[in-house]
Every structure is written in structure tokens, then in C-alpha cells.
mmCIF file of C-alpha atoms in Angstrom:
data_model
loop_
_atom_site.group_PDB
_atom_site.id
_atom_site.type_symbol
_atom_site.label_atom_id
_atom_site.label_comp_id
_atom_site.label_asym_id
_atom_site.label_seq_id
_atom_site.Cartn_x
_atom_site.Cartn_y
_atom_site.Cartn_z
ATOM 1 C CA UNK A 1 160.970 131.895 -92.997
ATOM 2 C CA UNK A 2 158.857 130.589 -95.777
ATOM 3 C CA UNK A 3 159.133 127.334 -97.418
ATOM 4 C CA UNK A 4 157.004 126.863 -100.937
ATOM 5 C CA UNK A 5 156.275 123.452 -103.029
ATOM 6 C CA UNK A 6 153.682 122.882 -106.190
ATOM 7 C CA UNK A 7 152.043 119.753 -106.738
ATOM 8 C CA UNK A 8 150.584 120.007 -110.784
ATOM 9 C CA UNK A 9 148.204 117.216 -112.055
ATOM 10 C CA UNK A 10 148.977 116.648 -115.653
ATOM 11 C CA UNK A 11 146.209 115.173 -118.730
ATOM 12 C CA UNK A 12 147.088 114.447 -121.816
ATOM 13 C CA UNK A 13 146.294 113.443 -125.103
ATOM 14 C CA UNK A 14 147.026 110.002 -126.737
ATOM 15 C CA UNK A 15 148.926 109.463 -129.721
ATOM 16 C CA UNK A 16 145.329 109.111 -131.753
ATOM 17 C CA UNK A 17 145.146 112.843 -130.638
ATOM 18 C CA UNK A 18 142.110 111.023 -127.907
ATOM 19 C CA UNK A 19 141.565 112.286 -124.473
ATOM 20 C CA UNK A 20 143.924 109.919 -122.131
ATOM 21 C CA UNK A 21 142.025 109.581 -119.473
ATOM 22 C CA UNK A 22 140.478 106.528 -117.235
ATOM 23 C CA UNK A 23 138.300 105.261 -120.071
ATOM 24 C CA UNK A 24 141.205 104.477 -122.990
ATOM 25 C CA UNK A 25 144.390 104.615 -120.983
ATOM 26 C CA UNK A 26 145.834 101.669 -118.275
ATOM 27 C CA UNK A 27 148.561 102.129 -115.744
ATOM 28 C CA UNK A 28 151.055 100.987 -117.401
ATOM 29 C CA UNK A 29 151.085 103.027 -120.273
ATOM 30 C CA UNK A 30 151.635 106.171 -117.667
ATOM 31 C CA UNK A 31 154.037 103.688 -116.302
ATOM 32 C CA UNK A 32 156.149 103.943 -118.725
ATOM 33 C CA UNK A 33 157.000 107.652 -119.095
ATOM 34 C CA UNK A 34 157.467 107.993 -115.147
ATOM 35 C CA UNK A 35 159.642 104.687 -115.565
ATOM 36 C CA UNK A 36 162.005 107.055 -117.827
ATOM 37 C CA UNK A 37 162.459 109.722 -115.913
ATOM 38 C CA UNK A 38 165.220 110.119 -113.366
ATOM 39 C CA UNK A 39 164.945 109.801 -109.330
ATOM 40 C CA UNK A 40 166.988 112.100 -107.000
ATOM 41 C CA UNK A 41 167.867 110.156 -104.594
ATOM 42 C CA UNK A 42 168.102 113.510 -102.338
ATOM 43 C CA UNK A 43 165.192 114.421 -102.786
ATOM 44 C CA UNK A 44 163.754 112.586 -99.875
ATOM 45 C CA UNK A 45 162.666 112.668 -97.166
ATOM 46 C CA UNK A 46 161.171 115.939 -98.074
ATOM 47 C CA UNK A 47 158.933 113.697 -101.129
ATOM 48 C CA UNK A 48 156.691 111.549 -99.545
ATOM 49 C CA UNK A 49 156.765 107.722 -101.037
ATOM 50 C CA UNK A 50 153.378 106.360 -100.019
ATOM 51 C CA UNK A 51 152.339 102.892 -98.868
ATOM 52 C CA UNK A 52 151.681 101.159 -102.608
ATOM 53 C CA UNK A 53 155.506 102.270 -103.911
ATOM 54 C CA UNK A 54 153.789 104.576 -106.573
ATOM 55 C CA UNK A 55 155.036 107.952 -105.816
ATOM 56 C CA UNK A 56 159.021 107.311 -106.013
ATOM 57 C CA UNK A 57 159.546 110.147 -108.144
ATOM 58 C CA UNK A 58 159.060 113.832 -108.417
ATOM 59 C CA UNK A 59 156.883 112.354 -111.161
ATOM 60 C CA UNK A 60 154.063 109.894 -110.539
ATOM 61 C CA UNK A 61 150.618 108.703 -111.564
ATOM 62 C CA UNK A 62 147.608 110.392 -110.419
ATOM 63 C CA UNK A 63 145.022 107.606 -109.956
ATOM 64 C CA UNK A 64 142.557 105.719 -107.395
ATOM 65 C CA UNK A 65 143.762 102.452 -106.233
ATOM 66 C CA UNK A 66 142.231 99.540 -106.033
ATOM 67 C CA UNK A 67 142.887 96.870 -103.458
ATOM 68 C CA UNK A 68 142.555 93.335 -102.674
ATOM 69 C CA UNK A 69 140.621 92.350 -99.467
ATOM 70 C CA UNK A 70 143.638 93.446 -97.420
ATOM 71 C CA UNK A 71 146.766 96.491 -97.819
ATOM 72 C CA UNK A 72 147.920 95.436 -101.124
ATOM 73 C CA UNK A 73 147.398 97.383 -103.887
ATOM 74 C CA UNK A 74 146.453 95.460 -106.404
ATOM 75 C CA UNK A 75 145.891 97.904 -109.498
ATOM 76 C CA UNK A 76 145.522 102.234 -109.544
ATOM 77 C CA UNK A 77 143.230 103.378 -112.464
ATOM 78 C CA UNK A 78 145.234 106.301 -113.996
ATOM 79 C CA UNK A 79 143.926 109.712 -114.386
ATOM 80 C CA UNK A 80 147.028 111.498 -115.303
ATOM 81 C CA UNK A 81 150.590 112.550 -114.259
ATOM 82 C CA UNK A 82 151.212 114.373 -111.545
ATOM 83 C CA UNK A 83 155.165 116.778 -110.831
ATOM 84 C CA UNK A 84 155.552 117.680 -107.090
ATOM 85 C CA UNK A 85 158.393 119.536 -106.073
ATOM 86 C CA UNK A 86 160.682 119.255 -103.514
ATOM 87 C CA UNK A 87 160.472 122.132 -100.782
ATOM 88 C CA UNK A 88 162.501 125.586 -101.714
ATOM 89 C CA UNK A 89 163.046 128.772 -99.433
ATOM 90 C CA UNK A 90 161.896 130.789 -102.669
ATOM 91 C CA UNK A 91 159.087 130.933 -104.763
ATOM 92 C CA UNK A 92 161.283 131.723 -107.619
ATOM 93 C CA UNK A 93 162.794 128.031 -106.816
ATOM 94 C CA UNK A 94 159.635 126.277 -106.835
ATOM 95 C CA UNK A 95 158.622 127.596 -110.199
ATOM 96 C CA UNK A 96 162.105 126.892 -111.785
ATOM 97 C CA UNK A 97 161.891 122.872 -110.845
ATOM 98 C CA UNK A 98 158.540 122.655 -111.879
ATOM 99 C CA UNK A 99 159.563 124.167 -115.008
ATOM 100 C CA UNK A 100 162.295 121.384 -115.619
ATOM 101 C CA UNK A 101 159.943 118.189 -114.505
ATOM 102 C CA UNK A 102 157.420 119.628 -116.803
ATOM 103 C CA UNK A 103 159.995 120.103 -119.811
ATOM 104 C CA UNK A 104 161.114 116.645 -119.211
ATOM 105 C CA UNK A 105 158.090 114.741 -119.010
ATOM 106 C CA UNK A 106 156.939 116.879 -121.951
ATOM 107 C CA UNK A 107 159.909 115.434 -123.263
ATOM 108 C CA UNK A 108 159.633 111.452 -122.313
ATOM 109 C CA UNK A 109 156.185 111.585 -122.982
ATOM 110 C CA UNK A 110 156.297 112.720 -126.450
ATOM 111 C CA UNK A 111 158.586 109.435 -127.284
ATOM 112 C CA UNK A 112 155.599 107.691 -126.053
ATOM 113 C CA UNK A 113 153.017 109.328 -128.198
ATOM 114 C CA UNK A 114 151.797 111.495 -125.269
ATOM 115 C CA UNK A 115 150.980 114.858 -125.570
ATOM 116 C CA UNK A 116 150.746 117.330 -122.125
ATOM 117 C CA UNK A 117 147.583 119.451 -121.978
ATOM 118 C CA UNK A 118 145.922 121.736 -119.767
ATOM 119 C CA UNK A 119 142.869 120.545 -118.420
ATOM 120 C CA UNK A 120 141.348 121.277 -115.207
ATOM 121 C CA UNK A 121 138.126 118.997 -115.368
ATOM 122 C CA UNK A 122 137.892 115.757 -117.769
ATOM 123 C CA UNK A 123 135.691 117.679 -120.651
ATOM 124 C CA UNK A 124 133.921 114.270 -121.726
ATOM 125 C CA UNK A 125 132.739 112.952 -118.560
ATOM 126 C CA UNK A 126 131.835 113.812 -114.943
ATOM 127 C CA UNK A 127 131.362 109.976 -114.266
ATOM 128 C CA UNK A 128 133.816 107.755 -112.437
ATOM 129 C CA UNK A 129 132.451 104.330 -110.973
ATOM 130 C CA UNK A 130 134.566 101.645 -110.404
ATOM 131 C CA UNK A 131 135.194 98.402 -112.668
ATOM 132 C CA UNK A 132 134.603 95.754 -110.915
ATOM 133 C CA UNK A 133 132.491 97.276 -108.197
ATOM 134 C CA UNK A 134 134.282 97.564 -104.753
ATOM 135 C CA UNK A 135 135.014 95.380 -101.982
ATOM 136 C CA UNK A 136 134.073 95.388 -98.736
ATOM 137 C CA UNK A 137 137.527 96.234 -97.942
ATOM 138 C CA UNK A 138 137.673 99.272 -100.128
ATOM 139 C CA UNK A 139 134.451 100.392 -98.716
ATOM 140 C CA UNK A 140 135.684 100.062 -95.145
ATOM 141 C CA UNK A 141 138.436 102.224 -95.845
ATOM 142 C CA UNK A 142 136.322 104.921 -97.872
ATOM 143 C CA UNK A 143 133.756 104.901 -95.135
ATOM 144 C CA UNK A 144 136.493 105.540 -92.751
ATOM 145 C CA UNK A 145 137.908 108.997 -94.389
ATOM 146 C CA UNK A 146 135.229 111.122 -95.576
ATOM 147 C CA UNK A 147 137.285 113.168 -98.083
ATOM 148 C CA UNK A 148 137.987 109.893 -99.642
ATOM 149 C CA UNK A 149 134.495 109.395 -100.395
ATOM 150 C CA UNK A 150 134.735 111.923 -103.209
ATOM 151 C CA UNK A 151 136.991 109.641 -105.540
ATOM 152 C CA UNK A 152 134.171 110.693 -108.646
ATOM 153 C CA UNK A 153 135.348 114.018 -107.486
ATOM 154 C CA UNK A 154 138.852 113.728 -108.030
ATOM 155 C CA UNK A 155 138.953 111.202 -110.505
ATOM 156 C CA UNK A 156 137.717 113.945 -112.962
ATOM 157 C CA UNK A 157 139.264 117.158 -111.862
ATOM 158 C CA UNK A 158 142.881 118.301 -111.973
ATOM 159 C CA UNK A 159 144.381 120.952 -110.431
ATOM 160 C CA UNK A 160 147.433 121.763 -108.351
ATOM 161 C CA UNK A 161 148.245 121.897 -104.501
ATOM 162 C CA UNK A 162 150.240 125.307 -103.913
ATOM 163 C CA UNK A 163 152.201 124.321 -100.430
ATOM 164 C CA UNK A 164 153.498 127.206 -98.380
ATOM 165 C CA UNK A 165 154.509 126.754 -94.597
ATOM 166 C CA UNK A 166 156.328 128.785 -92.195
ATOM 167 C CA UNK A 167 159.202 127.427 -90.141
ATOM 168 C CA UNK A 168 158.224 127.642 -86.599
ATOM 169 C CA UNK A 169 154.945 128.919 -86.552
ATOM 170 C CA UNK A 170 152.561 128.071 -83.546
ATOM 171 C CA UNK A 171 149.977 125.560 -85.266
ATOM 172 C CA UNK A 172 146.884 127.202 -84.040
ATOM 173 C CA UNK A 173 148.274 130.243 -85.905
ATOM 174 C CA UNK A 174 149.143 127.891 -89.013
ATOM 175 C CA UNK A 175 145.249 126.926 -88.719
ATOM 176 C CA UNK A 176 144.270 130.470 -88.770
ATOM 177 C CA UNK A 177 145.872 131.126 -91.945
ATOM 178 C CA UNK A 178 144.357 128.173 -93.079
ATOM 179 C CA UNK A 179 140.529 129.161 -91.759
ATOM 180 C CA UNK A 180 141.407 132.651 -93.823
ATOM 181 C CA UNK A 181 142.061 130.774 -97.197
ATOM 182 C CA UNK A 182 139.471 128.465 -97.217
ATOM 183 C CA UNK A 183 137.296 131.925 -96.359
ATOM 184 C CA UNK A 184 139.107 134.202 -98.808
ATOM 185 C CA UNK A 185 139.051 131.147 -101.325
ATOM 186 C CA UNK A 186 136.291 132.039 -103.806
ATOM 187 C CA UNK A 187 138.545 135.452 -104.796
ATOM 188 C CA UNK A 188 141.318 133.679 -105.069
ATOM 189 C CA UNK A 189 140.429 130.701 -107.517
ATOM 190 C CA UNK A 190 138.990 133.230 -110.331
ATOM 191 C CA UNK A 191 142.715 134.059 -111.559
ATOM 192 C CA UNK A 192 143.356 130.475 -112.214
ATOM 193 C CA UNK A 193 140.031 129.351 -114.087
ATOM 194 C CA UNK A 194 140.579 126.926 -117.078
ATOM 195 C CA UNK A 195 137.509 124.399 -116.795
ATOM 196 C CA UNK A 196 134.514 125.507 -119.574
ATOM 197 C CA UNK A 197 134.376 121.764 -120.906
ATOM 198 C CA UNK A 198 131.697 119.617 -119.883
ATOM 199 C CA UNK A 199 130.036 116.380 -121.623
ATOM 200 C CA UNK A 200 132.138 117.242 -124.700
ATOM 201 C CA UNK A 201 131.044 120.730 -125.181
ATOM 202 C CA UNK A 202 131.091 124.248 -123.995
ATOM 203 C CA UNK A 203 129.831 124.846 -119.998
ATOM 204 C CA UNK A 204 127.856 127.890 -119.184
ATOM 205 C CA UNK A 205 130.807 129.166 -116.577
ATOM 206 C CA UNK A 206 134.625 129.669 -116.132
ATOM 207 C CA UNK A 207 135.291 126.704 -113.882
ATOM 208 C CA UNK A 208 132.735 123.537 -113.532
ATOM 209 C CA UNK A 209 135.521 122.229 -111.609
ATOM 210 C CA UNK A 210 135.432 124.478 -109.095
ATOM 211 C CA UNK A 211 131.108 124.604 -109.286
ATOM 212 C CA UNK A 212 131.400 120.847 -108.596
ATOM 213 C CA UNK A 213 134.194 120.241 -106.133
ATOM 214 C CA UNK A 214 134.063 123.043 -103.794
ATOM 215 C CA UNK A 215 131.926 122.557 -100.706
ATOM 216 C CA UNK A 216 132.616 118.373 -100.842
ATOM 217 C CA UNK A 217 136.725 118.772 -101.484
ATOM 218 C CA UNK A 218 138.855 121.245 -98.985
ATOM 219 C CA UNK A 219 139.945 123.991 -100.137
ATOM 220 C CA UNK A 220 142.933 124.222 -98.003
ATOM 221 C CA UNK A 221 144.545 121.822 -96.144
ATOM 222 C CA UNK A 222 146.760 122.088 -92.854
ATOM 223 C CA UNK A 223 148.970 119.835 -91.786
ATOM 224 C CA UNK A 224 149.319 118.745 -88.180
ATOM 225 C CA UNK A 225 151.692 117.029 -85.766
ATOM 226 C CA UNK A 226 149.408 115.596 -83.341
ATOM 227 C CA UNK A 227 145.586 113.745 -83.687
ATOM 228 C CA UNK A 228 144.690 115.981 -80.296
ATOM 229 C CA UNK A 229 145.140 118.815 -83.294
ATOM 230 C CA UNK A 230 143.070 118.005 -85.578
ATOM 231 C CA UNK A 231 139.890 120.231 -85.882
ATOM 232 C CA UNK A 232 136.851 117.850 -87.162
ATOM 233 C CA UNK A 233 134.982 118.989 -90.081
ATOM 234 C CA UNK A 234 133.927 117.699 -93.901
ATOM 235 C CA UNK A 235 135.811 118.875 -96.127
ATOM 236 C CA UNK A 236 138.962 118.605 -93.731
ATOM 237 C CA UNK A 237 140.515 121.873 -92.724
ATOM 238 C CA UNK A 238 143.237 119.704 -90.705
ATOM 239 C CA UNK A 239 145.087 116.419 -91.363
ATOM 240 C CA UNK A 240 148.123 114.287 -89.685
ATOM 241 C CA UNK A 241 151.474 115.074 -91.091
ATOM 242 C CA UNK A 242 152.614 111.555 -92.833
ATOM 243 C CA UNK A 243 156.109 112.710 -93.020
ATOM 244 C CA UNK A 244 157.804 115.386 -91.113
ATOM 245 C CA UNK A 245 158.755 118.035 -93.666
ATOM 246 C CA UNK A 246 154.927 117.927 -94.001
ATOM 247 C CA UNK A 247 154.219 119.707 -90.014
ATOM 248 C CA UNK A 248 152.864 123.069 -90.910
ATOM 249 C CA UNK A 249 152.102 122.776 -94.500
ATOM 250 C CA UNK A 250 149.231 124.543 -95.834
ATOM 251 C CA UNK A 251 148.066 123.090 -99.276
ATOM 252 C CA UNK A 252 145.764 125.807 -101.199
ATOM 253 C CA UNK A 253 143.915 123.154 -103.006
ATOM 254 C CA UNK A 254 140.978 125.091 -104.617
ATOM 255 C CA UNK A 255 142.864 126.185 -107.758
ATOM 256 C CA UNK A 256 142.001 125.026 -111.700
ATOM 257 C CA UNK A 257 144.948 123.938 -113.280
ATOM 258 C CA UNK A 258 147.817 126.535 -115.140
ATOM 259 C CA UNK A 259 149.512 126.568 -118.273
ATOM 260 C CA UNK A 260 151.410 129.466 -117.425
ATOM 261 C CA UNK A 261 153.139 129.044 -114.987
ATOM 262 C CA UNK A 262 154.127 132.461 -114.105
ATOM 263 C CA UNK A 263 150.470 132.458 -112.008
ATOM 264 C CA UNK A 264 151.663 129.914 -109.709
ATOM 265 C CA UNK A 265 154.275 132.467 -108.513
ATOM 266 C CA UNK A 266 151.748 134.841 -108.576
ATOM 267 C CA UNK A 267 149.514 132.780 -106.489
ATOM 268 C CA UNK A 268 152.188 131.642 -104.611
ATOM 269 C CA UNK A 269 152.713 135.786 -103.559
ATOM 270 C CA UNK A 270 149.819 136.550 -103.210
ATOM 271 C CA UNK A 271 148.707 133.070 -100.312
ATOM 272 C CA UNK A 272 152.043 134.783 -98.710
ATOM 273 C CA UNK A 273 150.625 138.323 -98.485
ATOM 274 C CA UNK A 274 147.650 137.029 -97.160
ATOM 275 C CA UNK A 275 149.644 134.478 -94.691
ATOM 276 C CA UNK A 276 151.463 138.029 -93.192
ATOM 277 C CA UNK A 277 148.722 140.539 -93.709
ATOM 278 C CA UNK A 278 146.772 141.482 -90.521
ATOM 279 C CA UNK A 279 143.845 143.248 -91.449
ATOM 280 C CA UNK A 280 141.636 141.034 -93.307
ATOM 281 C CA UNK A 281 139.147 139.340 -90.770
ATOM 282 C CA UNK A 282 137.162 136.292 -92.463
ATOM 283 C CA UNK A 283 137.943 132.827 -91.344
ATOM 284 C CA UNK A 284 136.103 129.868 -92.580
ATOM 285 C CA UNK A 285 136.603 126.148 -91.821
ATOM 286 C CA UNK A 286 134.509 124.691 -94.289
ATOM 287 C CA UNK A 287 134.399 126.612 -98.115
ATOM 288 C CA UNK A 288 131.186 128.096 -99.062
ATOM 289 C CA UNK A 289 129.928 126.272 -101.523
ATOM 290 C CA UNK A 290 127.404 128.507 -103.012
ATOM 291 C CA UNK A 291 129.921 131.944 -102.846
ATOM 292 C CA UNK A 292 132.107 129.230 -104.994
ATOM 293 C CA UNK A 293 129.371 128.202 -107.845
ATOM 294 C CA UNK A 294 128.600 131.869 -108.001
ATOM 295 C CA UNK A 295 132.526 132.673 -108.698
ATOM 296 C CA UNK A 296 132.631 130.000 -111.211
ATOM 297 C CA UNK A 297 130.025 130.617 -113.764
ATOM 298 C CA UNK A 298 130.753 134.348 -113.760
ATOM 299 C CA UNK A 299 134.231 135.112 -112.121
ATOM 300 C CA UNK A 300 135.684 138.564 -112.418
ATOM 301 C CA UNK A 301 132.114 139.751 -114.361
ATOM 302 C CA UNK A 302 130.588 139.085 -110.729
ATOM 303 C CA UNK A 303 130.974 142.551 -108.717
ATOM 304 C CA UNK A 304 131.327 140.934 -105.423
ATOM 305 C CA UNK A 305 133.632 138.749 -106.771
ATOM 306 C CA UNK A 306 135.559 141.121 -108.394
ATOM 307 C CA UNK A 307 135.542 143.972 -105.658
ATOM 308 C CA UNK A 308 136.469 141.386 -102.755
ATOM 309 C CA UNK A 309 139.776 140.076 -104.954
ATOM 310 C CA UNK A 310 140.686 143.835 -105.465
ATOM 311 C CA UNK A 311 140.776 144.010 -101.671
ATOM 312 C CA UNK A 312 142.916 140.700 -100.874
ATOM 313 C CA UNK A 313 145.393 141.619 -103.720
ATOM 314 C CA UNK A 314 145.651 144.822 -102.461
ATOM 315 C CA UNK A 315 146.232 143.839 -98.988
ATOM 316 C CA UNK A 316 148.624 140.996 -100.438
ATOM 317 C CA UNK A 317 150.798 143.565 -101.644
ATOM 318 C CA UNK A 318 150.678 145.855 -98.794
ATOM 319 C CA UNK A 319 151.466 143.120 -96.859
ATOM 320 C CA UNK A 320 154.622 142.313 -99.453
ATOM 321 C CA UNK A 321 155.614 146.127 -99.890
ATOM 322 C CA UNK A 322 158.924 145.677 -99.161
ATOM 323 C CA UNK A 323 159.416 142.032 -100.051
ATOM 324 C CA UNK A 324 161.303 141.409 -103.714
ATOM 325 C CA UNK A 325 157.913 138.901 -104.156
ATOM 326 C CA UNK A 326 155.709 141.044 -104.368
ATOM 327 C CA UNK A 327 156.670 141.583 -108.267
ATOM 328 C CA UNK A 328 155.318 138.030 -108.972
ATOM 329 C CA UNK A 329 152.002 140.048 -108.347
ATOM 330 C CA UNK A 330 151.974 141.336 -111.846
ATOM 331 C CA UNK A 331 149.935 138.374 -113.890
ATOM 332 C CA UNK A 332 147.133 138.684 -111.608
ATOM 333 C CA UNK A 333 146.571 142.227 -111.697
ATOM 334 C CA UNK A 334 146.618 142.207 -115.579
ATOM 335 C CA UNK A 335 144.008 139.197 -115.091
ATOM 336 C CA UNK A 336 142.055 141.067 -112.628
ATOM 337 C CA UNK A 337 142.418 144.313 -114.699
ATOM 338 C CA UNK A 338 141.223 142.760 -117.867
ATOM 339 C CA UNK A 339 138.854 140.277 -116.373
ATOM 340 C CA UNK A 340 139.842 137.360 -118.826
ATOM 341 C CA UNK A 341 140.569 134.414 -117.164
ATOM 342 C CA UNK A 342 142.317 130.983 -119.538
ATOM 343 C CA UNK A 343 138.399 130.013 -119.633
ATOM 344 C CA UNK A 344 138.014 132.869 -121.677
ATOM 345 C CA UNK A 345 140.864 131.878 -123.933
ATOM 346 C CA UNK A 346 139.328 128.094 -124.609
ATOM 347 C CA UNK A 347 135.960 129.383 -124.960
ATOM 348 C CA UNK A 348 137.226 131.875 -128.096
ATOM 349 C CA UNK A 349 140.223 128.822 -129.687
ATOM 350 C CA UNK A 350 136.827 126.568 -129.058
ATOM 351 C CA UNK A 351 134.497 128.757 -130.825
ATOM 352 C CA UNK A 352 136.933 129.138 -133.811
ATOM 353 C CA UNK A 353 137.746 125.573 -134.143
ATOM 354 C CA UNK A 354 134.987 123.814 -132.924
ATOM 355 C CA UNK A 355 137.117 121.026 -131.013
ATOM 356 C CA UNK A 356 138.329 120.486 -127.803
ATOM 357 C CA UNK A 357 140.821 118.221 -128.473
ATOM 358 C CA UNK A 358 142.269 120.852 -131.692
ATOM 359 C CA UNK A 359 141.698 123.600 -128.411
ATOM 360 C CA UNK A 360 143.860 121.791 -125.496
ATOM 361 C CA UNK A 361 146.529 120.950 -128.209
ATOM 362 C CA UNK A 362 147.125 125.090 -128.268
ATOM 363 C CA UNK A 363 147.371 125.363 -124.440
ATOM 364 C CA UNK A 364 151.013 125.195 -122.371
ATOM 365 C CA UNK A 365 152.572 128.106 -124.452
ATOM 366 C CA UNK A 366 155.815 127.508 -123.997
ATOM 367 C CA UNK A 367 157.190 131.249 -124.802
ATOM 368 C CA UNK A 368 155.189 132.420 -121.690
ATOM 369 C CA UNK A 369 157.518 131.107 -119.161
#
């Protein structure tokens, strides 16, 4: 029994048509779409809340808190917007709530001047220090969770979590599949890339976000009952459940950002072939960082790349043969077929127009649902 959620990190830009990001946009002017949009009250406890009372909604700001010398959250420097969905038996239901937040925050945001885009890495800076400087609380706490030491990481990137678990799995089988994502994970990201921006202008890859993250960010994430579970290792292959709908969840966290959403199915399919399939042998718990920066500057154009994908998405779908799922494999063999990732795309709109900002306003094509 498989159980799927998304978690998509949303940029936008300002009613000057401006990049909203840290640099020109507070809290509370995020605050005030998510304040507009509705809470399900049955939605929980599969939706995690949080300690600082941000993430009440299936909509909530994506940001790094700051805190006083003590718990309290005292301020969160916004990044963006991020739409989590609750948990659904079917992919198919996943992709239709995520479909409705976005709509509606689309929606509410618009009334505000705000304007969704896709963007997978900020394409003006790769710089995030904090203003004022931290505390020594704040640098207890980083210095106590390695992954959280990559806030100038995170700050900067966007991308989604794609959550699949299986109900009653043994956990040192859920960490398996886990150790063969994080392996498998430099085929995987290519049919998602959407990150050419850098520094205002063009990069010389598919996907800086994935050149810069991978290696120091996990690329898949497993969720444990027990600290006795946990496997040690930076990035983290393993971490605590907070909540328990969370016991057995594997985030796939290595994935650029999509407009259409249709790929998150297809992604979706094809982390379940490779959750069922039994012949692929290559388990990793840390990514490999330099197999990553090779699959982002050149993707699908790289032959190992390109040969190794053909494999898993082949063994995805004999692993899905008789499973109705196995059709949301379509997008990414057209993508692997054609070798044009949504990089591509940008780099052509970008090369016609000449400006990011005129580029991102022609991404989320609505018609492509």
C-alpha cells in the first residue's frame, strides 16, 4: 500500500514585475496571501504544524527563522511560498490537490500584486547571510544539526519534496529504498531541470541548483521511529519522525522545481517503480556530488547520464507493468526521448527576450495540466 504527498516551494514576482525574494520582500507581505487562504481543519494530524505556529496551512512561508536568545521565534526571513499536501493512497490524488492550492494561491496572490513563477534557484544571487548577524543561540542550534548549517543553501534554491511511503514496511527495508535513490539520484533529477539563471544571467548548465546543493543537502530523506535508527551521515540519509504519519516517509528531495505538473506524477511513478523493482543494485548513503555537477551542466547530452536513466525508467516500468501508474510514465520518456529538459525552454524564451524576469513570467502554462 502506497501513500504519496508533494511539498512545492513557490517564488514569485512582485507587483513592480521584481524578483520577490529575501532582499525586497518581508514576512508579512507573504503573510498576507497565506492569511487568505482557507485551513482544513482535517487535514491534521497528517500536516505537521511546527514549533513557531508558521506552517498552519497547506500553505505556508518558506523562510529561515530567526530567534531570540531562547525558543521564540522572533522573525522568519521569507524566501517564498511553499503548498504541501496532505497524504493520498494515489498519485493521481496528490497531483489533483496540489493543483487546487496552486490555483488558489495563484489566485489570492494575484489580489496582492503577486505573481507565481517557476524558479528553481534565486537567478540574482547565490548569497544569503544573515541581518543582524546571529546569536549565540542560533549558532548553538545550527552547530547542533549539520544539515541546518546549509541555510545559504536553501535560502536560494527551491524545489519540491516528492513523499512516498509504504504502509508497513520493515524500516531497514524503507532505508534501502532510500540508499537506492540517493544512488540512482543523478538520473533521476535530469527530467526535472529548470535552474540556468545565475548572477542575473545565463549559467553554463541545466541545473546550478542541483551543481551547488547536491553533496551538502540530502537527496533523500527517510523517516524513522526510533534515535537507535538513525544511520549517521552528512547529508542525512535518516531523520526522527516529528509526527506519526511521518514513520516511513521517504522525501526525494534532489529535484528542481516543475511547472508542469504532470512530471510530478511522472516522478512520483517512476520513485514507485524503483521502490518495487528488484534488480537494480546501487545503494548510496551519501549523493555523489561530482556524478551530480556532471548531470547538471550537461544532463541528457551526457551518455552516462543518459544511458543509466534509460535503464531505471525501464526497470520503473517493468516494475509497474501491470500497475494503471505506470501511464504517468509518459512525460519522461518524451523528455528523455527528446533530451530537452525546462532549462532548455528558459535558455531559448531567454535568448529571445533577453530578460529573466519577461522569461519566468511565461513559465506555469496553465493548459498543460
Amino acid at each position: 500500500m502506497f501513500s504519496f504527498g508533494i511539498e512545492h516551494e513557490v517564488a514569485f514576482l512582485n507587483n513592480e514585475g521584481k524578483f520577490a525574494d529575501f532582499s525586497c520582500t518581508k514576512f508579512a507581505e507573504f503573510n498576507q496571501i497565506v492569511d487568505r487562504l482557507p485551513i482544513y481543519p482535517n487535514d491534521y494530524p497528517q500536516l505537521r504544524v511546527g514549533d513557531a505556529g508558521i506552517k498552519k496551512k497547506r500553505w505556508y512561508i518558506e523562510g529561515f527563522e530567526r530567534f531570540a536568545d531562547s525558543e521564540e521565534v522572533i522573525d522568519c526571513v521569507a524566501k517564498g511560498i511553499e503548498i504541501r499536501t496532505t497524504i493520498h493512497p494515489t498519485i493521481q490524488g496528490a497531483i489533483t490537490e496540489l493543483t487546487a492550492s496552486f490555483n488558489l494561491l495563484h489566485e489570492v496572490a494575484a489580489s496582492f500584486g503577486f505573481l507565481p513563477v517557476l524558479v528553481s534557484f534565486n537567478p540574482y544571487t547565490d548569497i544569503f547571510e544573515p541581518t543582524p548577524p546571529l546569536n549565540d543561540f542560533e549558532i548553538r542550534q545550527l552547530q547542533a544539526y549539520p544539515d541546518e548549517q546549509t541555510a545559504h543553501i536553501y535560502m536560494v534554491s527551491y524545489g519540491p519534496d516528492l513523499n512516498i511511503s509504504l504502509a508497513d514496511l520493515p524500516i531497514e527495508n524503507v532505508i534501502d529504498i532510500g540508499k537506492k535513490l540517493t544512488y540512482y539520484s543523478p538520473y533521476i533529477v535530469p527530467f526535472s531541470y529548470s535552474s540556468p539563471f545565475l548572477n542575473g544571467g545565463l549559467w553554463e548548465g541545466l541545473s546550478i541548483r542541483t551543481f551547488i546543493r547536491t553533496g551538502k543537502r540530502s537527496a533523500t530523506l527517510v523517516f524513522v521511529e526510533k534515535q537507535e535508527q538513525l544511520i549517521q551521515s552528512v547529508p542525512s540519509l535518516t531523520k526522527v519522525a516529528r509526527i506519526p504519519a511521518e514513520v516511513g516517509r521517504i522525501e526525494f528531495k534532489a529535484c528542481d522545481s516543475c511547472d508542469n505538473f504532470a512530471i510530478y506524477a511522472g516522478l512520483l511513478a517512476l520513485l514507485k517503480g524503483l521502490a518495487l523493482d528488484t534488480t537494480l543494485p546501487g545503494r548510496a548513503t551519501i549523493p555523489d556530488a561530482t556524478l551530480h555537477q556532471i548531470s547538471a551542466k550537461n544532463g541528457f547530452d551526457n551518455e552516462d547520464i543518459f544511458l543509466n536513466t534509460t535503464k531505471i525508467l525501464e526497470a520503473a516500468e517493468i516494475a509497474l507493468v501491470n500497475d494503471s501508474d505506470i501511464e504517468f510514465l509518459k512525460p519522461l520518456k518524451v523528455i528523455l526521448a527528446e533530451k530537452k529538459t525546462k532549462s532548455h525552454q528558459l535558455i531559448e524564451i531567454f535568448q529571445n527576450v533577453g530578460s529573466i524576469e519577461e522569461t519566468l513570467k511565461k513559465t506555469y502554462d496553465f493548459g498543460n495540466w
